[in-house]
Amino acid sequence: MTNPFQSLQRTEAQARFDLLTITSYDVRLDLATDEATFRSVTTVRFDSGGGPTFADLKPASVNGIRFNGGEVSADLLDRGRLPLETVEGANELVVDAVMRFRNDGEGLHRSVDPADGRHYVYGMSFMDAAPSIFACFDQPDLKAPYTFHVTAPSDWVVIGNAPGTRVGAGEWEFERTQPLSTYFVTLVAGPYHLIQDEHDGIPLGLSARASIGKDLDTDADELFTMTKQCFDEFHRLFGIRYPFGNYHQAFVPEFNAGAMENPGCVTFRDPLIFSSRVTRGVRIARATTLAHEMAHQWFGNIVTPKWWDDLWLNESFAEYMGNRVTADVTEYDDAWTDDAYARRQWGLTADQRPSTHPVAGTGAVDATAALQDFDGISYAKGSSILKQLNASLGDDVFFAGAIDHFTRHRFGNATMHDLFQSWERAGAGDLSSFTSNWLRTAGPDAILLDRAAGVVRRTPPAGHPADRSHTFRVAVATDGKWADQTLVVDAPETPFEAGDNPVVLDPYEESWALVQPDELTIDALKTLLPAIEDDLLRAGVWNNVRSALHNAAIDPADALDLVEVSLPIEDTEDTRRRTMSWVFSTLLPLAPHAGLERVHRAAMGKLGSTPRGSEHQLAAFRTAITSGADAAQLRSWLDRAPDGIEIDLDLRWRLLVRLAVLGETDRAELQAALDARPTAKSRVEHTRALVSLPDAEAKAFAWARFTGEVDVPNYELEAAGLGMWRGGQEHLTDEYVDRYFADLPGTVQVRSGWVLADATEFFFPATSLDKATLARAEALIADDSLDASIRRRLVDQADELARMLAVRKAYPHS
């Protein structure tokens, strides 16, 4: 089915850039008159070489359009484009429109807090959402300054990219911004709880919903401390001060990404304000996200990529600098270890998909295609490669080149070529070979030990020839003790005599390659792994094992043995992409019978052996809940948790969701839990529990949300999709396998952008591990009429299914 809006083509963006220079935007928004829509009056002043072009506009309705003093019919608007015949010299476009508030985390998102019924608004203009807020020329290289005027309910606070002042009841005026790309423009409005501070002449702010204001108060000291530490370090490294005035960090509801780097007003998902007990892993994730967004103020905001195929100039740098600065100057000096658990497999898996792409020069032909390249390659792989480049160049040359880049292109746009010219001017030498092999060639090299031949073999990715040199340490165990050796792999075969010693290649993740343990090492790790105390080495072992299972190079029975002898609770988080999530979502469906019971026994063992009150105890308890099959035990924990653990809101809902999966609760109990604590967290987990129930009504409830028959906010949509496909409930979900492939193309009519692709993944029939499901997926992928965002995510899900089927074929006893 056809997307109702056209995606901007790169060729169109180039033509529009060649024709236009944007002088300014003046935007007036009225957020006070209606809960479903808002009025948006935009005045755009620009110079033109003269000739036809178009502006971007996605309204609910149009009150009036004037161009260069004349009326323009709204009937000319076609799939989000308003054609204009510009004159040479100065032009002025005025659009008075009514826009819809959205609930999908894009555009101007409006959310109602179930805790108190208060309404909150925030803007997410990223990629192609800006035209649903204001009329614009929506592409990254048409920058301009903005002046906002906002009318809002009188009890709301309004925050934007530039400092604002309340000039009357509900009336706000904002200063003129620095030149911004359209996708940076934001507005945060509502009865937010606000905290202010200052550092080094920069006004600082934090905000969150009133219902979690006390939690923000608790976290404020840590957040402000990290912000100040990071500012000091970025100023030291770059020698260029933050130039966007205030630095406000707004924690907003139902946000899709981790955060968005809007100059002056960075938006974060508000689960990063902690209302329940969390682990160090989540605190590190919050710290690195905070530092990542601060790095963007230089890489992305001062200088912005000219087009989306250079998005790595934003994300790879922010990822590398965010982790580096967090580890160097905050209390979270183990950030790189957590990164190994949280991000490495995300990148490596993406880099092995059919959808893999180069880090740089992704070939994004339009904005829709580019959105899907905000993946583990652009973040984790790009960060790893920049870390290698920094090690090669040294800080002096690396940062001298970055400073030259920021200075030459300040408040403008640039390309990869521009940045590498800056590095070469700084003394880096010829980087063309590095660029070609590492940044412009997709896929990871496979680096494997051939013990019998006494060599380490390097194999470039199929279809992506490269000649990459790798330097990394190898961990070798002798008599149970691990020692490191440095290895340079710069040829198809590199001599390496391992004898009968267990070997872990690149355990400290100093290069970017697919590395896997051999059989001897796997067997030895069943004894050695529990005794490994080096946290980064343990992370490297688990990433080696995960890569091996991804490539059907380890028997799931052996992987389960490793989980059982050394449950990876040192990776304390169990969110998506983390190790325990992989155990439940990927390993256990492939493992021998009774795998869940074995994981549960291991969790109970850890629960009894870890220090009371420790994060490892909490991680073990979470695992025990997820693997639990004894309803009586689960219910006993609702009343009395093990010593050292308090049943807070998060743990209570984990227990209720698990009871729902087992069919040991009902809708009345779940509703009572929601009514008792009607928070945003409860509303999402209530949805997850409902769709997990083993009955037909639960699955129909989920499906109504997938098709759009019932419209729900994005977090609830995610919970419905991930919760409905439960192992052991195939008799209820089998009918939805065919319905998924039949209904999926039509979802383009009910959602767009980020959530359109996400729902493709969330509702994929994850428990249907058979060839027929794969065939259905491949057939739909081959349909040329399928939306590009849906196709891309479906390709990735089909690849995951194909790999799981390959494991079953290779190890049939499993």
Coordinates of C-alpha atoms in Angstrom, one line a residue, residues 282-800:
V282 CA 20.9 1.1 33.7
R283 CA 22.7 3.9 35.5
I284 CA 25.7 3.5 33.1
A285 CA 23.3 3.4 30.1
R286 CA 21.8 6.7 31.4
A287 CA 25.2 8.2 31.9
T288 CA 26.5 7.3 28.5
T289 CA 23.3 8.5 26.9
L290 CA 23.7 11.8 28.6
A291 CA 27.3 12.1 27.4
H292 CA 26.3 10.9 24.0
E293 CA 23.8 13.7 23.6
M294 CA 26.3 16.3 24.9
A295 CA 28.8 15.1 22.3
H296 CA 26.2 15.7 19.6
Q297 CA 26.3 19.4 20.5
W298 CA 29.6 19.4 18.6
F299 CA 29.3 16.4 16.3
G300 CA 25.9 17.0 14.8
N301 CA 24.7 20.4 16.0
I302 CA 27.6 22.8 15.4
V303 CA 28.4 20.8 12.2
T304 CA 25.6 18.7 10.7
P305 CA 25.9 16.1 8.0
K306 CA 24.8 17.4 4.6
W307 CA 22.7 14.3 3.9
W308 CA 21.6 11.2 5.8
D309 CA 24.2 8.9 4.2
D310 CA 26.8 10.6 6.5
L311 CA 24.7 10.1 9.7
W312 CA 27.7 8.3 11.2
L313 CA 29.3 11.8 11.5
N314 CA 26.6 12.2 14.2
E315 CA 26.1 8.9 15.7
S316 CA 29.4 7.1 15.6
F317 CA 31.2 10.0 17.1
A318 CA 28.6 10.6 19.8
E319 CA 28.7 6.9 20.6
Y320 CA 32.5 6.9 20.9
M321 CA 32.8 10.2 22.7
G322 CA 29.9 9.4 25.0
N323 CA 31.5 6.1 26.2
R324 CA 34.9 7.6 26.4
V325 CA 34.0 10.7 28.4
T326 CA 31.7 8.7 30.7
A327 CA 34.5 6.3 31.5
D328 CA 37.1 9.0 31.8
V329 CA 35.5 11.6 34.0
T330 CA 32.3 10.2 35.7
E331 CA 31.9 7.7 38.5
Y332 CA 31.1 5.1 35.8
D333 CA 34.6 4.1 34.8
D334 CA 33.4 0.7 33.7
A335 CA 31.4 2.2 30.9
W336 CA 33.3 0.3 28.2
T337 CA 32.6 -3.0 29.9
D338 CA 28.9 -2.2 30.0
D339 CA 29.1 -1.2 26.3
A340 CA 30.5 -4.6 25.5
Y341 CA 27.3 -6.2 26.9
A342 CA 24.9 -3.6 25.7
R343 CA 26.0 -2.7 22.2
R344 CA 28.6 -5.1 20.7
Q345 CA 26.2 -7.8 19.5
W346 CA 23.7 -5.1 18.3
G347 CA 26.3 -3.9 15.9
L348 CA 27.8 -7.3 14.9
T349 CA 24.4 -8.8 14.3
A350 CA 23.4 -5.9 12.1
D351 CA 26.6 -6.1 10.2
Q352 CA 25.9 -9.7 9.2
R353 CA 22.4 -9.1 8.0
P354 CA 21.4 -9.0 4.3
S355 CA 20.6 -5.4 5.1
T356 CA 24.1 -4.5 6.2
H357 CA 25.6 -1.3 4.9
P358 CA 28.8 0.7 5.1
V359 CA 29.4 2.9 8.2
A360 CA 29.8 5.9 5.9
G361 CA 28.1 6.5 2.5
T362 CA 25.2 4.3 3.4
G363 CA 23.6 5.0 0.0
A364 CA 20.4 6.3 1.6
V365 CA 18.3 7.5 -1.4
D366 CA 15.6 9.1 0.7
A367 CA 14.8 10.0 4.3
T368 CA 12.7 6.9 4.9
A369 CA 15.5 4.6 3.9
A370 CA 18.0 6.6 6.0
L371 CA 15.9 6.1 9.2
Q372 CA 16.5 2.4 9.1
D373 CA 20.3 3.0 9.1
F374 CA 20.1 4.4 12.6
D375 CA 21.2 0.9 13.7
G376 CA 24.0 -1.0 15.4
I377 CA 26.3 -0.3 12.5
S378 CA 26.0 3.5 12.6
Y379 CA 26.4 3.4 16.4
A380 CA 28.4 0.4 17.7
K381 CA 30.5 -0.4 14.7
G382 CA 31.2 3.2 13.9
S383 CA 32.2 3.8 17.5
S384 CA 34.6 0.8 17.5
I385 CA 36.2 2.0 14.2
L386 CA 36.7 5.5 15.6
K387 CA 38.2 4.1 18.7
Q388 CA 40.7 2.2 16.5
L389 CA 41.4 5.4 14.5
N390 CA 42.0 7.4 17.7
A391 CA 44.4 4.7 18.9
S392 CA 46.3 5.0 15.6
L393 CA 46.4 8.8 15.2
G394 CA 46.7 9.7 18.9
D395 CA 44.7 12.3 20.7
D396 CA 46.6 15.3 19.4
V397 CA 45.9 14.6 15.7
F398 CA 42.5 13.2 16.3
F399 CA 41.2 16.2 18.2
A400 CA 43.1 18.8 16.1
G401 CA 41.3 17.4 13.1
A402 CA 37.9 17.6 14.9
I403 CA 38.5 21.2 15.9
D404 CA 39.5 22.2 12.4
H405 CA 36.3 20.5 11.2
F406 CA 34.1 22.4 13.7
T407 CA 35.8 25.7 12.9
R408 CA 35.6 25.5 9.1
H409 CA 31.9 24.4 9.1
R410 CA 30.5 26.1 12.2
F411 CA 26.7 26.1 12.1
G412 CA 26.8 24.6 8.7
N413 CA 26.9 21.2 7.0
A414 CA 29.7 18.9 6.0
T415 CA 30.6 15.5 4.6
M416 CA 32.9 12.7 5.5
H417 CA 35.3 14.0 2.9
D418 CA 35.4 17.3 4.7
L419 CA 36.3 15.7 8.0
F420 CA 39.0 13.5 6.6
Q421 CA 40.6 16.6 5.0
S422 CA 40.6 18.2 8.4
W423 CA 42.4 15.1 9.9
E424 CA 44.9 15.1 7.0
R425 CA 45.6 18.8 7.6
A426 CA 46.2 17.9 11.3
G427 CA 48.9 15.4 10.3
A428 CA 47.0 12.1 9.9
G429 CA 48.6 11.3 6.5
D430 CA 46.7 9.6 3.8
L431 CA 43.6 8.0 5.2
S432 CA 42.1 6.7 1.9
S433 CA 42.9 3.1 2.6
F434 CA 41.4 3.2 6.1
T435 CA 38.3 4.9 4.7
S436 CA 37.8 2.4 2.0
N437 CA 38.3 -0.7 4.1
W438 CA 36.7 0.2 7.3
L439 CA 34.1 2.9 6.6
R440 CA 33.0 2.3 3.0
T441 CA 33.0 -1.6 3.1
A442 CA 30.2 -3.4 4.8
G443 CA 30.4 -6.5 6.9
P444 CA 32.8 -7.8 9.5
D445 CA 35.9 -10.0 8.8
A446 CA 35.6 -13.5 10.3
I447 CA 38.7 -14.2 12.4
L448 CA 38.9 -17.8 13.6
L449 CA 41.5 -20.0 15.2
D450 CA 42.5 -23.1 13.1
R451 CA 44.1 -25.0 15.9
A452 CA 45.3 -27.9 13.9
A453 CA 46.9 -25.7 11.3
G454 CA 48.5 -23.4 13.9
V455 CA 47.1 -20.3 12.3
V456 CA 44.4 -17.6 12.8
R457 CA 42.4 -17.2 9.6
R458 CA 41.0 -13.9 8.4
T459 CA 38.1 -14.1 5.9
P460 CA 36.5 -10.9 4.5
P461 CA 32.7 -10.7 4.4
A462 CA 31.1 -12.4 1.4
G463 CA 30.3 -9.9 -1.3
H464 CA 32.3 -7.1 0.5
P465 CA 36.0 -7.6 -0.2
A466 CA 38.3 -5.8 2.1
D467 CA 41.9 -5.9 3.2
R468 CA 41.8 -4.9 6.9
S469 CA 44.6 -5.2 9.4
H470 CA 43.5 -6.1 13.0
T471 CA 45.6 -5.7 16.1
F472 CA 44.1 -7.1 19.3
R473 CA 44.9 -9.1 22.4
V474 CA 44.3 -12.8 22.7
A475 CA 43.4 -14.3 26.1
V476 CA 45.1 -17.8 26.5
A477 CA 44.5 -20.0 29.5
T478 CA 47.4 -22.1 30.8
D479 CA 46.7 -24.3 33.8
G480 CA 43.6 -22.3 34.5
K481 CA 45.3 -18.9 34.5
W482 CA 44.6 -16.4 31.7
A483 CA 47.3 -14.3 30.1
D484 CA 47.2 -11.9 27.2
Q485 CA 49.1 -11.9 23.9
T486 CA 49.0 -9.2 21.3
L487 CA 48.3 -10.4 17.8
V488 CA 48.4 -8.6 14.5
V489 CA 46.2 -10.1 11.8
D490 CA 47.1 -8.5 8.5
A491 CA 46.9 -11.5 6.1
P492 CA 44.5 -14.3 5.3
E493 CA 46.6 -16.6 7.6
T494 CA 48.6 -15.5 10.7
P495 CA 50.7 -18.1 12.6
F496 CA 49.4 -18.7 16.1
E497 CA 50.3 -21.8 18.1
A498 CA 47.7 -22.5 20.7
G499 CA 48.5 -26.0 21.6
D500 CA 45.9 -27.4 23.9
N501 CA 45.2 -24.1 25.6
P502 CA 41.8 -22.5 25.6
V503 CA 41.9 -19.3 23.5
V504 CA 39.5 -16.3 23.4
L505 CA 40.2 -14.0 20.4
D506 CA 39.8 -10.2 20.8
P507 CA 38.1 -10.5 24.2
Y508 CA 38.7 -6.8 24.9
E509 CA 37.0 -5.8 21.7
E510 CA 40.0 -3.8 20.3
S511 CA 39.0 -4.5 16.7
W512 CA 35.8 -5.1 14.7
A513 CA 35.5 -8.7 13.6
L514 CA 33.4 -11.8 14.0
V515 CA 35.3 -14.0 16.5
Q516 CA 34.1 -17.3 17.9
P517 CA 35.5 -19.9 20.3
D518 CA 36.5 -23.3 19.0
E519 CA 35.3 -26.6 20.5
L520 CA 38.2 -27.1 22.9
T521 CA 37.7 -23.6 24.3
I522 CA 34.0 -24.1 24.7
D523 CA 34.5 -27.3 26.7
A524 CA 37.2 -25.7 28.8
L525 CA 35.0 -22.6 29.6
K526 CA 32.5 -24.9 31.3
T527 CA 35.1 -25.2 34.0
L528 CA 37.0 -21.9 33.6
L529 CA 34.2 -19.3 33.1
P530 CA 33.0 -19.2 36.7
A531 CA 36.4 -18.3 37.9
I532 CA 37.1 -15.4 35.4
E533 CA 37.2 -12.2 37.5
D534 CA 38.1 -9.8 34.7
D535 CA 34.8 -8.2 33.8
L536 CA 35.8 -7.2 30.3
L537 CA 37.2 -10.7 29.6
R538 CA 33.9 -12.2 30.8
A539 CA 32.0 -9.8 28.5
G540 CA 34.3 -10.8 25.6
V541 CA 33.6 -14.5 26.3
W542 CA 29.9 -14.1 26.2
N543 CA 30.1 -12.0 23.0
N544 CA 32.2 -14.8 21.4
V545 CA 29.6 -17.4 22.5
R546 CA 26.7 -15.3 21.2
S547 CA 28.4 -14.8 17.8
A548 CA 29.0 -18.5 17.6
L549 CA 25.3 -19.3 18.2
H550 CA 24.3 -16.6 15.7
N551 CA 26.3 -18.5 13.1
A552 CA 25.4 -22.1 14.1
A553 CA 29.0 -22.6 15.3
I554 CA 28.1 -23.8 18.8
D555 CA 25.7 -26.5 20.0
P556 CA 22.9 -24.8 22.0
A557 CA 23.4 -27.5 24.5
D558 CA 27.0 -26.3 25.1
A559 CA 25.8 -22.7 25.3
L560 CA 23.2 -23.7 27.9
D561 CA 25.9 -25.5 29.9
L562 CA 27.8 -22.3 30.1
V563 CA 24.7 -20.4 31.2
E564 CA 24.1 -23.0 33.9
V565 CA 27.6 -23.0 35.3
S566 CA 28.0 -19.2 35.2
L567 CA 24.7 -17.4 34.8
P568 CA 25.7 -14.0 33.3
I569 CA 24.2 -11.8 35.9
E570 CA 27.3 -9.7 35.9
D571 CA 25.5 -8.1 32.9
T572 CA 23.0 -6.9 35.4
E573 CA 20.4 -5.6 32.9
D574 CA 18.0 -7.9 31.1
T575 CA 16.6 -5.4 28.6
R576 CA 16.6 -6.1 24.9
R577 CA 20.1 -6.7 23.4
R578 CA 21.5 -7.7 26.8
T579 CA 22.9 -11.2 27.6
M580 CA 20.0 -12.5 29.7
S581 CA 17.5 -11.3 27.2
W582 CA 19.5 -13.3 24.6
V583 CA 19.2 -16.4 26.8
F584 CA 15.4 -16.2 26.9
S585 CA 14.7 -15.0 23.4
T586 CA 17.3 -16.9 21.3
L587 CA 19.1 -19.6 23.3
L588 CA 16.3 -21.3 25.1
P589 CA 14.0 -21.8 22.1
L590 CA 17.0 -23.7 20.5
A591 CA 18.2 -25.4 23.6
P592 CA 17.4 -29.0 24.7
H593 CA 14.3 -29.9 26.7
A594 CA 14.2 -28.5 30.3
G595 CA 16.4 -25.6 29.4
L596 CA 14.1 -23.2 31.2
E597 CA 14.2 -25.3 34.4
R598 CA 18.0 -25.4 34.3
V599 CA 18.2 -21.6 34.0
H600 CA 15.7 -21.3 36.9
R601 CA 17.9 -23.6 39.0
A602 CA 21.0 -21.5 38.2
A603 CA 19.1 -18.3 39.1
M604 CA 18.0 -19.7 42.4
G605 CA 21.5 -20.8 43.1
K606 CA 22.8 -17.3 42.4
L607 CA 20.0 -15.8 44.4
G608 CA 21.2 -17.8 47.5
S609 CA 24.9 -17.2 46.9
T610 CA 25.2 -13.5 46.0
P611 CA 25.4 -10.9 48.7
R612 CA 22.0 -9.7 50.0
G613 CA 21.0 -6.3 48.6
S614 CA 23.6 -6.6 45.8
E615 CA 22.9 -5.9 42.1
H616 CA 23.8 -9.4 41.3
Q617 CA 21.1 -10.6 43.7
L618 CA 18.6 -8.4 42.0
A619 CA 19.7 -9.7 38.5
A620 CA 19.4 -13.3 39.8
F621 CA 15.9 -12.6 41.2
R622 CA 14.7 -11.1 37.9
T623 CA 16.0 -14.2 36.1
A624 CA 14.2 -16.4 38.6
I625 CA 11.0 -14.6 38.0
T626 CA 11.2 -14.8 34.2
S627 CA 12.1 -18.5 34.3
G628 CA 9.8 -19.5 37.1
A629 CA 7.1 -22.1 36.5
D630 CA 5.8 -22.5 40.1
A631 CA 2.9 -20.2 40.5
A632 CA 2.8 -20.7 44.3
Q633 CA 6.4 -19.6 44.6
L634 CA 5.8 -16.5 42.4
R635 CA 2.8 -15.5 44.5
S636 CA 4.8 -16.0 47.7
W637 CA 7.3 -13.4 46.3
L638 CA 4.5 -10.9 45.8
D639 CA 3.9 -11.1 49.6
R640 CA 7.5 -11.5 50.8
A641 CA 10.6 -11.2 48.7
P642 CA 14.0 -12.8 49.5
D643 CA 16.0 -10.9 52.1
G644 CA 17.8 -8.0 50.4
I645 CA 15.0 -7.4 47.9
E646 CA 12.0 -5.2 48.1
I647 CA 9.0 -5.7 45.8
D648 CA 8.8 -2.4 44.1
L649 CA 6.5 -1.5 41.2
D650 CA 8.9 -2.9 38.6
L651 CA 9.3 -6.3 40.4
R652 CA 5.5 -6.5 41.1
W653 CA 4.7 -6.2 37.5
R654 CA 7.4 -8.7 36.5
L655 CA 5.7 -11.2 38.8
L656 CA 2.2 -10.4 37.5
V657 CA 3.4 -10.7 33.8
R658 CA 5.0 -14.1 34.5
L659 CA 1.8 -15.3 36.3
A660 CA -0.1 -14.1 33.2
V661 CA 2.1 -16.2 30.9
L662 CA 1.4 -19.2 33.1
G663 CA -2.3 -18.5 33.1
E664 CA -2.2 -18.1 36.9
T665 CA -3.8 -14.7 37.1
D666 CA -6.9 -13.0 35.6
R667 CA -8.0 -9.7 34.2
A668 CA -9.6 -8.7 37.5
E669 CA -6.3 -9.0 39.4
L670 CA -4.4 -7.2 36.7
Q671 CA -6.9 -4.4 36.6
A672 CA -6.7 -4.1 40.4
A673 CA -3.0 -3.8 40.2
L674 CA -3.3 -1.0 37.6
D675 CA -5.9 0.8 39.7
A676 CA -3.7 0.6 42.8
R677 CA -0.8 2.3 41.0
P678 CA -2.1 3.9 37.8
T679 CA 1.3 5.1 36.6
A680 CA 2.7 5.2 33.0
K681 CA 4.8 2.2 33.9
S682 CA 1.7 0.3 35.2
R683 CA -0.3 1.1 32.1
V684 CA 2.4 -0.4 29.8
E685 CA 3.0 -3.5 31.9
H686 CA -0.8 -4.0 32.3
T687 CA -0.9 -4.2 28.5
R688 CA 2.0 -6.7 28.5
A689 CA 0.3 -8.8 31.1
L690 CA -3.0 -8.8 29.3
V691 CA -1.7 -10.0 26.0
S692 CA 0.4 -12.7 27.7
L693 CA -2.6 -14.5 29.0
P694 CA -3.1 -17.9 27.4
D695 CA -6.5 -17.3 25.9
A696 CA -7.9 -16.1 22.6
E697 CA -9.2 -12.8 24.0
A698 CA -5.6 -11.8 24.9
K699 CA -4.3 -12.4 21.4
A700 CA -7.2 -10.5 19.8
F701 CA -6.6 -7.7 22.2
A702 CA -3.0 -7.4 21.0
W703 CA -3.9 -7.8 17.3
A704 CA -6.4 -4.9 17.4
R705 CA -3.5 -2.7 18.4
F706 CA -1.3 -4.0 15.6
T707 CA -3.9 -3.3 12.9
G708 CA -4.7 0.1 14.3
E709 CA -8.3 -0.8 15.1
V710 CA -7.4 0.4 18.6
D711 CA -5.0 3.3 18.7
V712 CA -2.6 3.3 21.6
P713 CA 0.6 5.2 22.4
N714 CA 3.9 3.7 21.2
Y715 CA 5.0 2.1 24.5
E716 CA 1.8 0.2 24.8
L717 CA 2.0 -0.9 21.2
E718 CA 5.5 -2.3 21.9
A719 CA 4.3 -4.1 25.0
A720 CA 1.4 -5.6 23.0
G721 CA 3.6 -6.9 20.3
L722 CA 6.4 -8.3 22.4
G723 CA 4.0 -9.8 24.9
M724 CA 1.6 -11.7 22.6
W725 CA 4.1 -14.3 21.2
R726 CA 4.8 -16.6 24.1
G727 CA 6.4 -20.1 24.0
G728 CA 3.9 -22.8 24.7
Q729 CA 1.0 -20.7 23.4
E730 CA 1.4 -21.6 19.8
H731 CA -2.1 -23.1 19.7
L732 CA -3.4 -19.6 20.3
T733 CA -1.0 -17.7 18.1
D734 CA -0.7 -20.0 15.1
E735 CA -3.6 -18.3 13.3
Y736 CA -1.8 -14.9 13.7
V737 CA 1.2 -16.0 11.7
D738 CA -0.7 -15.8 8.4
R739 CA -2.6 -12.7 9.6
Y740 CA 0.7 -11.0 10.3
F741 CA 1.8 -11.3 6.7
A742 CA -1.6 -10.4 5.4
D743 CA -2.1 -7.3 7.7
L744 CA 1.4 -6.0 7.8
P745 CA 1.4 -4.0 4.5
G746 CA -1.7 -2.1 5.5
T747 CA -0.2 -0.8 8.7
V748 CA 1.4 2.0 6.6
Q749 CA -2.1 3.6 6.6
V750 CA -2.3 3.8 10.4
R751 CA 1.3 4.6 11.5
S752 CA 4.5 6.0 10.0
G753 CA 8.2 6.6 10.6
W754 CA 9.8 5.1 13.6
V755 CA 6.8 3.2 14.9
L756 CA 5.8 1.8 11.5
A757 CA 9.1 -0.1 11.4
D758 CA 9.2 -0.9 15.1
A759 CA 5.7 -2.5 15.0
T760 CA 6.9 -4.7 12.1
E761 CA 9.5 -6.1 14.5
F762 CA 7.5 -6.2 17.7
F763 CA 4.6 -8.2 16.2
F764 CA 6.8 -10.6 14.1
P765 CA 5.8 -14.2 14.9
A766 CA 8.8 -14.9 17.0
T767 CA 7.6 -18.3 18.3
S768 CA 6.8 -19.7 14.9
L769 CA 10.2 -21.3 14.2
D770 CA 9.4 -23.2 10.9
K771 CA 10.3 -23.0 7.3
A772 CA 6.8 -22.0 6.2
T773 CA 7.0 -18.8 8.3
L774 CA 10.3 -18.0 6.7
A775 CA 8.9 -18.6 3.2
R776 CA 6.0 -16.3 4.0
A777 CA 8.4 -13.6 5.1
E778 CA 10.6 -14.0 2.0
A779 CA 7.6 -13.8 -0.3
L780 CA 6.4 -10.6 1.2
I781 CA 9.9 -9.1 1.1
A782 CA 9.9 -9.7 -2.6
D783 CA 6.7 -7.7 -3.1
D784 CA 7.8 -4.4 -4.7
S785 CA 4.8 -2.6 -3.4
L786 CA 5.8 -3.1 0.3
D787 CA 6.8 0.0 2.2
A788 CA 10.6 0.4 2.4
S789 CA 10.7 0.7 6.2
I790 CA 8.6 -2.4 6.7
R791 CA 10.7 -4.3 4.2
R792 CA 14.0 -3.4 5.9
R793 CA 12.8 -4.5 9.3
L794 CA 11.2 -7.7 7.9
V795 CA 14.4 -8.6 6.2
D796 CA 16.2 -8.4 9.6
Q797 CA 13.5 -10.5 11.3
A798 CA 13.6 -13.1 8.5
D799 CA 17.3 -13.3 8.8
E800 CA 17.1 -14.0 12.5

